[in-house]
Amino acid sequence: MNSLNLPLDPQLDDRERTHEERVGEKRLLVYLLESGLVVQAQLPVLQYDHEMTGKSFSEILIDRGWVRKQTLDFLVERVIIPEQRARQRRAQQSKQRMQPISALGKQYLEQKKQRAAEEVKWTFD
């Protein structure tokens, strides 16, 4: 593995790579395309090289001299990872805010019981 958490072993078959590695690499390509560091015309060559050599896309980009390793490292460390962490935090926060209806019903009943217990019963003597 390199600093991009992508396999460096050219013999490593795509099926042996984890889902995260494949998804991470696809995201990296999207960022490279959006930034103009890679153009659409390079994608068929990239795919062909990947199929022929088994190398990861990032390795091919570096080997062909299309992108420097430092550029990929910077993009991953300063853009992709912070963005993924922010996305995970937002997902966690929304998960915490959302409760199943059954939990809300139980919470409502508990609050109703508590109010009834706290209610002072008035009597006239």
mmCIF file with all atom_site columns, C-alpha atoms in Angstrom:
data_model
loop_
_atom_site.group_PDB
_atom_site.id
_atom_site.type_symbol
_atom_site.label_atom_id
_atom_site.label_alt_id
_atom_site.label_comp_id
_atom_site.label_asym_id
_atom_site.label_entity_id
_atom_site.label_seq_id
_atom_site.pdbx_PDB_ins_code
_atom_site.Cartn_x
_atom_site.Cartn_y
_atom_site.Cartn_z
_atom_site.occupancy
_atom_site.B_iso_or_equiv
_atom_site.pdbx_formal_charge
_atom_site.auth_seq_id
_atom_site.auth_comp_id
_atom_site.auth_asym_id
_atom_site.auth_atom_id
_atom_site.pdbx_PDB_model_num
ATOM 1   C CA . MET A 1 1   ? 0.000   0.000  0.000   1.00 0.00 ? 1   MET A CA 1
ATOM 2   C CA . ASN A 1 2   ? 1.172   3.529  -0.637  1.00 0.00 ? 2   ASN A CA 1
ATOM 3   C CA . SER A 1 3   ? 0.258   6.738  1.166   1.00 0.00 ? 3   SER A CA 1
ATOM 4   C CA . LEU A 1 4   ? -2.971  6.767  -0.850  1.00 0.00 ? 4   LEU A CA 1
ATOM 5   C CA . ASN A 1 5   ? -3.974  3.452  0.721   1.00 0.00 ? 5   ASN A CA 1
ATOM 6   C CA . LEU A 1 6   ? -4.018  1.971  -2.748  1.00 0.00 ? 6   LEU A CA 1
ATOM 7   C CA . PRO A 1 7   ? -2.200  -1.246 -3.646  1.00 0.00 ? 7   PRO A CA 1
ATOM 8   C CA . LEU A 1 8   ? 1.241   -0.933 -5.208  1.00 0.00 ? 8   LEU A CA 1
ATOM 9   C CA . ASP A 1 9   ? 1.606   -4.581 -6.134  1.00 0.00 ? 9   ASP A CA 1
ATOM 10  C CA . PRO A 1 10  ? 1.070   -4.843 -9.905  1.00 0.00 ? 10  PRO A CA 1
ATOM 11  C CA . GLN A 1 11  ? 0.144   -8.498 -9.443  1.00 0.00 ? 11  GLN A CA 1
ATOM 12  C CA . LEU A 1 12  ? -2.721  -7.640 -7.080  1.00 0.00 ? 12  LEU A CA 1
ATOM 13  C CA . ASP A 1 13  ? -5.923  -8.495 -8.891  1.00 0.00 ? 13  ASP A CA 1
ATOM 14  C CA . ASP A 1 14  ? -8.770  -5.967 -8.786  1.00 0.00 ? 14  ASP A CA 1
ATOM 15  C CA . ARG A 1 15  ? -10.971 -8.605 -7.117  1.00 0.00 ? 15  ARG A CA 1
ATOM 16  C CA . GLU A 1 16  ? -8.522  -8.798 -4.193  1.00 0.00 ? 16  GLU A CA 1
ATOM 17  C CA . ARG A 1 17  ? -8.724  -5.082 -3.506  1.00 0.00 ? 17  ARG A CA 1
ATOM 18  C CA . THR A 1 18  ? -11.181 -3.891 -0.904  1.00 0.00 ? 18  THR A CA 1
ATOM 19  C CA . HIS A 1 19  ? -14.322 -2.027 -1.800  1.00 0.00 ? 19  HIS A CA 1
ATOM 20  C CA . GLU A 1 20  ? -12.916 1.072  -0.054  1.00 0.00 ? 20  GLU A CA 1
ATOM 21  C CA . GLU A 1 21  ? -9.789  0.982  -2.207  1.00 0.00 ? 21  GLU A CA 1
ATOM 22  C CA . ARG A 1 22  ? -11.803 0.766  -5.425  1.00 0.00 ? 22  ARG A CA 1
ATOM 23  C CA . VAL A 1 23  ? -14.292 3.438  -4.346  1.00 0.00 ? 23  VAL A CA 1
ATOM 24  C CA . GLY A 1 24  ? -11.513 5.702  -3.057  1.00 0.00 ? 24  GLY A CA 1
ATOM 25  C CA . GLU A 1 25  ? -9.693  5.456  -6.344  1.00 0.00 ? 25  GLU A CA 1
ATOM 26  C CA . LYS A 1 26  ? -12.851 6.252  -8.314  1.00 0.00 ? 26  LYS A CA 1
ATOM 27  C CA . ARG A 1 27  ? -13.381 9.326  -6.154  1.00 0.00 ? 27  ARG A CA 1
ATOM 28  C CA . LEU A 1 28  ? -9.781  10.326 -6.735  1.00 0.00 ? 28  LEU A CA 1
ATOM 29  C CA . LEU A 1 29  ? -10.354 10.135 -10.486 1.00 0.00 ? 29  LEU A CA 1
ATOM 30  C CA . VAL A 1 30  ? -13.444 12.320 -10.146 1.00 0.00 ? 30  VAL A CA 1
ATOM 31  C CA . TYR A 1 31  ? -11.423 14.949 -8.288  1.00 0.00 ? 31  TYR A CA 1
ATOM 32  C CA . LEU A 1 32  ? -8.660  14.773 -10.896 1.00 0.00 ? 32  LEU A CA 1
ATOM 33  C CA . LEU A 1 33  ? -11.183 15.185 -13.712 1.00 0.00 ? 33  LEU A CA 1
ATOM 34  C CA . GLU A 1 34  ? -12.942 18.068 -11.977 1.00 0.00 ? 34  GLU A CA 1
ATOM 35  C CA . SER A 1 35  ? -9.650  19.846 -11.352 1.00 0.00 ? 35  SER A CA 1
ATOM 36  C CA . GLY A 1 36  ? -8.501  19.358 -14.943 1.00 0.00 ? 36  GLY A CA 1
ATOM 37  C CA . LEU A 1 37  ? -5.433  17.342 -13.939 1.00 0.00 ? 37  LEU A CA 1
ATOM 38  C CA . VAL A 1 38  ? -6.799  14.420 -15.961 1.00 0.00 ? 38  VAL A CA 1
ATOM 39  C CA . VAL A 1 39  ? -8.919  14.771 -19.096 1.00 0.00 ? 39  VAL A CA 1
ATOM 40  C CA . GLN A 1 40  ? -11.590 12.456 -20.475 1.00 0.00 ? 40  GLN A CA 1
ATOM 41  C CA . ALA A 1 41  ? -9.338  11.426 -23.378 1.00 0.00 ? 41  ALA A CA 1
ATOM 42  C CA . GLN A 1 42  ? -6.906  9.827  -20.916 1.00 0.00 ? 42  GLN A CA 1
ATOM 43  C CA . LEU A 1 43  ? -9.530  7.544  -19.367 1.00 0.00 ? 43  LEU A CA 1
ATOM 44  C CA . PRO A 1 44  ? -9.552  4.835  -22.075 1.00 0.00 ? 44  PRO A CA 1
ATOM 45  C CA . VAL A 1 45  ? -5.744  4.610  -21.875 1.00 0.00 ? 45  VAL A CA 1
ATOM 46  C CA . LEU A 1 46  ? -5.933  4.476  -18.105 1.00 0.00 ? 46  LEU A CA 1
ATOM 47  C CA . GLN A 1 47  ? -8.533  1.699  -18.233 1.00 0.00 ? 47  GLN A CA 1
ATOM 48  C CA . TYR A 1 48  ? -6.552  -0.263 -20.823 1.00 0.00 ? 48  TYR A CA 1
ATOM 49  C CA . ASP A 1 49  ? -3.328  -0.011 -18.805 1.00 0.00 ? 49  ASP A CA 1
ATOM 50  C CA . HIS A 1 50  ? -5.203  -1.079 -15.687 1.00 0.00 ? 50  HIS A CA 1
ATOM 51  C CA . GLU A 1 51  ? -6.644  -4.144 -17.427 1.00 0.00 ? 51  GLU A CA 1
ATOM 52  C CA . MET A 1 52  ? -3.290  -5.115 -18.991 1.00 0.00 ? 52  MET A CA 1
ATOM 53  C CA . THR A 1 53  ? -1.036  -4.546 -15.973 1.00 0.00 ? 53  THR A CA 1
ATOM 54  C CA . GLY A 1 54  ? -3.365  -4.826 -12.983 1.00 0.00 ? 54  GLY A CA 1
ATOM 55  C CA . LYS A 1 55  ? -1.835  -1.627 -11.654 1.00 0.00 ? 55  LYS A CA 1
ATOM 56  C CA . SER A 1 56  ? -4.018  0.838  -9.784  1.00 0.00 ? 56  SER A CA 1
ATOM 57  C CA . PHE A 1 57  ? -5.157  3.971  -11.571 1.00 0.00 ? 57  PHE A CA 1
ATOM 58  C CA . SER A 1 58  ? -2.981  6.134  -9.341  1.00 0.00 ? 58  SER A CA 1
ATOM 59  C CA . GLU A 1 59  ? 0.101   4.068  -10.195 1.00 0.00 ? 59  GLU A CA 1
ATOM 60  C CA . ILE A 1 60  ? -0.617  4.374  -13.910 1.00 0.00 ? 60  ILE A CA 1
ATOM 61  C CA . LEU A 1 61  ? -1.128  8.119  -13.644 1.00 0.00 ? 61  LEU A CA 1
ATOM 62  C CA . ILE A 1 62  ? 2.236   8.443  -11.885 1.00 0.00 ? 62  ILE A CA 1
ATOM 63  C CA . ASP A 1 63  ? 4.071   6.006  -14.207 1.00 0.00 ? 63  ASP A CA 1
ATOM 64  C CA . ARG A 1 64  ? 2.841   7.826  -17.308 1.00 0.00 ? 64  ARG A CA 1
ATOM 65  C CA . GLY A 1 65  ? 3.838   11.160 -15.794 1.00 0.00 ? 65  GLY A CA 1
ATOM 66  C CA . TRP A 1 66  ? 0.325   12.552 -16.029 1.00 0.00 ? 66  TRP A CA 1
ATOM 67  C CA . VAL A 1 67  ? 0.159   13.368 -12.317 1.00 0.00 ? 67  VAL A CA 1
ATOM 68  C CA . ARG A 1 68  ? 2.919   13.597 -9.724  1.00 0.00 ? 68  ARG A CA 1
ATOM 69  C CA . LYS A 1 69  ? 2.717   11.450 -6.600  1.00 0.00 ? 69  LYS A CA 1
ATOM 70  C CA . GLN A 1 70  ? 2.991   14.588 -4.459  1.00 0.00 ? 70  GLN A CA 1
ATOM 71  C CA . THR A 1 71  ? -0.086  15.985 -6.213  1.00 0.00 ? 71  THR A CA 1
ATOM 72  C CA . LEU A 1 72  ? -2.079  12.822 -5.495  1.00 0.00 ? 72  LEU A CA 1
ATOM 73  C CA . ASP A 1 73  ? -0.911  12.777 -1.868  1.00 0.00 ? 73  ASP A CA 1
ATOM 74  C CA . PHE A 1 74  ? -1.867  16.427 -1.442  1.00 0.00 ? 74  PHE A CA 1
ATOM 75  C CA . LEU A 1 75  ? -5.281  15.901 -3.005  1.00 0.00 ? 75  LEU A CA 1
ATOM 76  C CA . VAL A 1 76  ? -6.004  12.886 -0.806  1.00 0.00 ? 76  VAL A CA 1
ATOM 77  C CA . GLU A 1 77  ? -4.699  14.378 2.443   1.00 0.00 ? 77  GLU A CA 1
ATOM 78  C CA . ARG A 1 78  ? -5.962  17.941 2.049   1.00 0.00 ? 78  ARG A CA 1
ATOM 79  C CA . VAL A 1 79  ? -9.172  17.543 0.062   1.00 0.00 ? 79  VAL A CA 1
ATOM 80  C CA . ILE A 1 80  ? -10.584 14.023 -0.101  1.00 0.00 ? 80  ILE A CA 1
ATOM 81  C CA . ILE A 1 81  ? -9.984  12.830 3.477   1.00 0.00 ? 81  ILE A CA 1
ATOM 82  C CA . PRO A 1 82  ? -11.274 16.057 5.112   1.00 0.00 ? 82  PRO A CA 1
ATOM 83  C CA . GLU A 1 83  ? -14.335 15.966 2.843   1.00 0.00 ? 83  GLU A CA 1
ATOM 84  C CA . GLN A 1 84  ? -15.015 12.302 3.705   1.00 0.00 ? 84  GLN A CA 1
ATOM 85  C CA . ARG A 1 85  ? -14.661 13.037 7.435   1.00 0.00 ? 85  ARG A CA 1
ATOM 86  C CA . ALA A 1 86  ? -17.078 15.957 7.180   1.00 0.00 ? 86  ALA A CA 1
ATOM 87  C CA . ARG A 1 87  ? -19.550 13.735 5.289   1.00 0.00 ? 87  ARG A CA 1
ATOM 88  C CA . GLN A 1 88  ? -19.247 11.057 7.994   1.00 0.00 ? 88  GLN A CA 1
ATOM 89  C CA . ARG A 1 89  ? -19.832 13.638 10.760  1.00 0.00 ? 89  ARG A CA 1
ATOM 90  C CA . ARG A 1 90  ? -22.939 14.953 8.997   1.00 0.00 ? 90  ARG A CA 1
ATOM 91  C CA . ALA A 1 91  ? -24.252 11.416 8.537   1.00 0.00 ? 91  ALA A CA 1
ATOM 92  C CA . GLN A 1 92  ? -23.611 10.615 12.206  1.00 0.00 ? 92  GLN A CA 1
ATOM 93  C CA . GLN A 1 93  ? -25.332 13.819 13.319  1.00 0.00 ? 93  GLN A CA 1
ATOM 94  C CA . SER A 1 94  ? -28.392 13.167 11.184  1.00 0.00 ? 94  SER A CA 1
ATOM 95  C CA . LYS A 1 95  ? -28.528 9.588  12.485  1.00 0.00 ? 95  LYS A CA 1
ATOM 96  C CA . GLN A 1 96  ? -28.519 10.889 16.051  1.00 0.00 ? 96  GLN A CA 1
ATOM 97  C CA . ARG A 1 97  ? -31.305 13.372 15.308  1.00 0.00 ? 97  ARG A CA 1
ATOM 98  C CA . MET A 1 98  ? -33.509 10.753 13.709  1.00 0.00 ? 98  MET A CA 1
ATOM 99  C CA . GLN A 1 99  ? -35.215 8.331  16.044  1.00 0.00 ? 99  GLN A CA 1
ATOM 100 C CA . PRO A 1 100 ? -37.525 5.511  15.105  1.00 0.00 ? 100 PRO A CA 1
ATOM 101 C CA . ILE A 1 101 ? -41.211 6.239  15.646  1.00 0.00 ? 101 ILE A CA 1
ATOM 102 C CA . SER A 1 102 ? -41.426 3.506  18.281  1.00 0.00 ? 102 SER A CA 1
ATOM 103 C CA . ALA A 1 103 ? -38.708 5.269  20.299  1.00 0.00 ? 103 ALA A CA 1
ATOM 104 C CA . LEU A 1 104 ? -40.577 8.566  19.986  1.00 0.00 ? 104 LEU A CA 1
ATOM 105 C CA . GLY A 1 105 ? -43.800 6.871  21.146  1.00 0.00 ? 105 GLY A CA 1
ATOM 106 C CA . LYS A 1 106 ? -42.067 5.393  24.193  1.00 0.00 ? 106 LYS A CA 1
ATOM 107 C CA . GLN A 1 107 ? -40.502 8.755  24.952  1.00 0.00 ? 107 GLN A CA 1
ATOM 108 C CA . TYR A 1 108 ? -43.919 10.447 24.748  1.00 0.00 ? 108 TYR A CA 1
ATOM 109 C CA . LEU A 1 109 ? -45.507 7.873  27.082  1.00 0.00 ? 109 LEU A CA 1
ATOM 110 C CA . GLU A 1 110 ? -42.663 8.241  29.581  1.00 0.00 ? 110 GLU A CA 1
ATOM 111 C CA . GLN A 1 111 ? -43.054 12.013 29.575  1.00 0.00 ? 111 GLN A CA 1
ATOM 112 C CA . LYS A 1 112 ? -46.825 11.667 30.015  1.00 0.00 ? 112 LYS A CA 1
ATOM 113 C CA . LYS A 1 113 ? -46.330 9.313  33.000  1.00 0.00 ? 113 LYS A CA 1
ATOM 114 C CA . GLN A 1 114 ? -43.798 11.667 34.499  1.00 0.00 ? 114 GLN A CA 1
ATOM 115 C CA . ARG A 1 115 ? -46.147 14.665 34.179  1.00 0.00 ? 115 ARG A CA 1
ATOM 116 C CA . ALA A 1 116 ? -48.984 12.646 35.725  1.00 0.00 ? 116 ALA A CA 1
ATOM 117 C CA . ALA A 1 117 ? -46.745 11.648 38.653  1.00 0.00 ? 117 ALA A CA 1
ATOM 118 C CA . GLU A 1 118 ? -45.637 15.236 39.175  1.00 0.00 ? 118 GLU A CA 1
ATOM 119 C CA . GLU A 1 119 ? -49.194 16.556 39.039  1.00 0.00 ? 119 GLU A CA 1
ATOM 120 C CA . VAL A 1 120 ? -50.435 17.637 42.410  1.00 0.00 ? 120 VAL A CA 1
ATOM 121 C CA . LYS A 1 121 ? -53.825 16.264 43.231  1.00 0.00 ? 121 LYS A CA 1
ATOM 122 C CA . TRP A 1 122 ? -56.025 18.835 44.901  1.00 0.00 ? 122 TRP A CA 1
ATOM 123 C CA . THR A 1 123 ? -58.456 17.845 47.512  1.00 0.00 ? 123 THR A CA 1
ATOM 124 C CA . PHE A 1 124 ? -61.013 19.892 49.336  1.00 0.00 ? 124 PHE A CA 1
ATOM 125 C CA . ASP A 1 125 ? -61.282 19.096 52.977  1.00 0.00 ? 125 ASP A CA 1
#
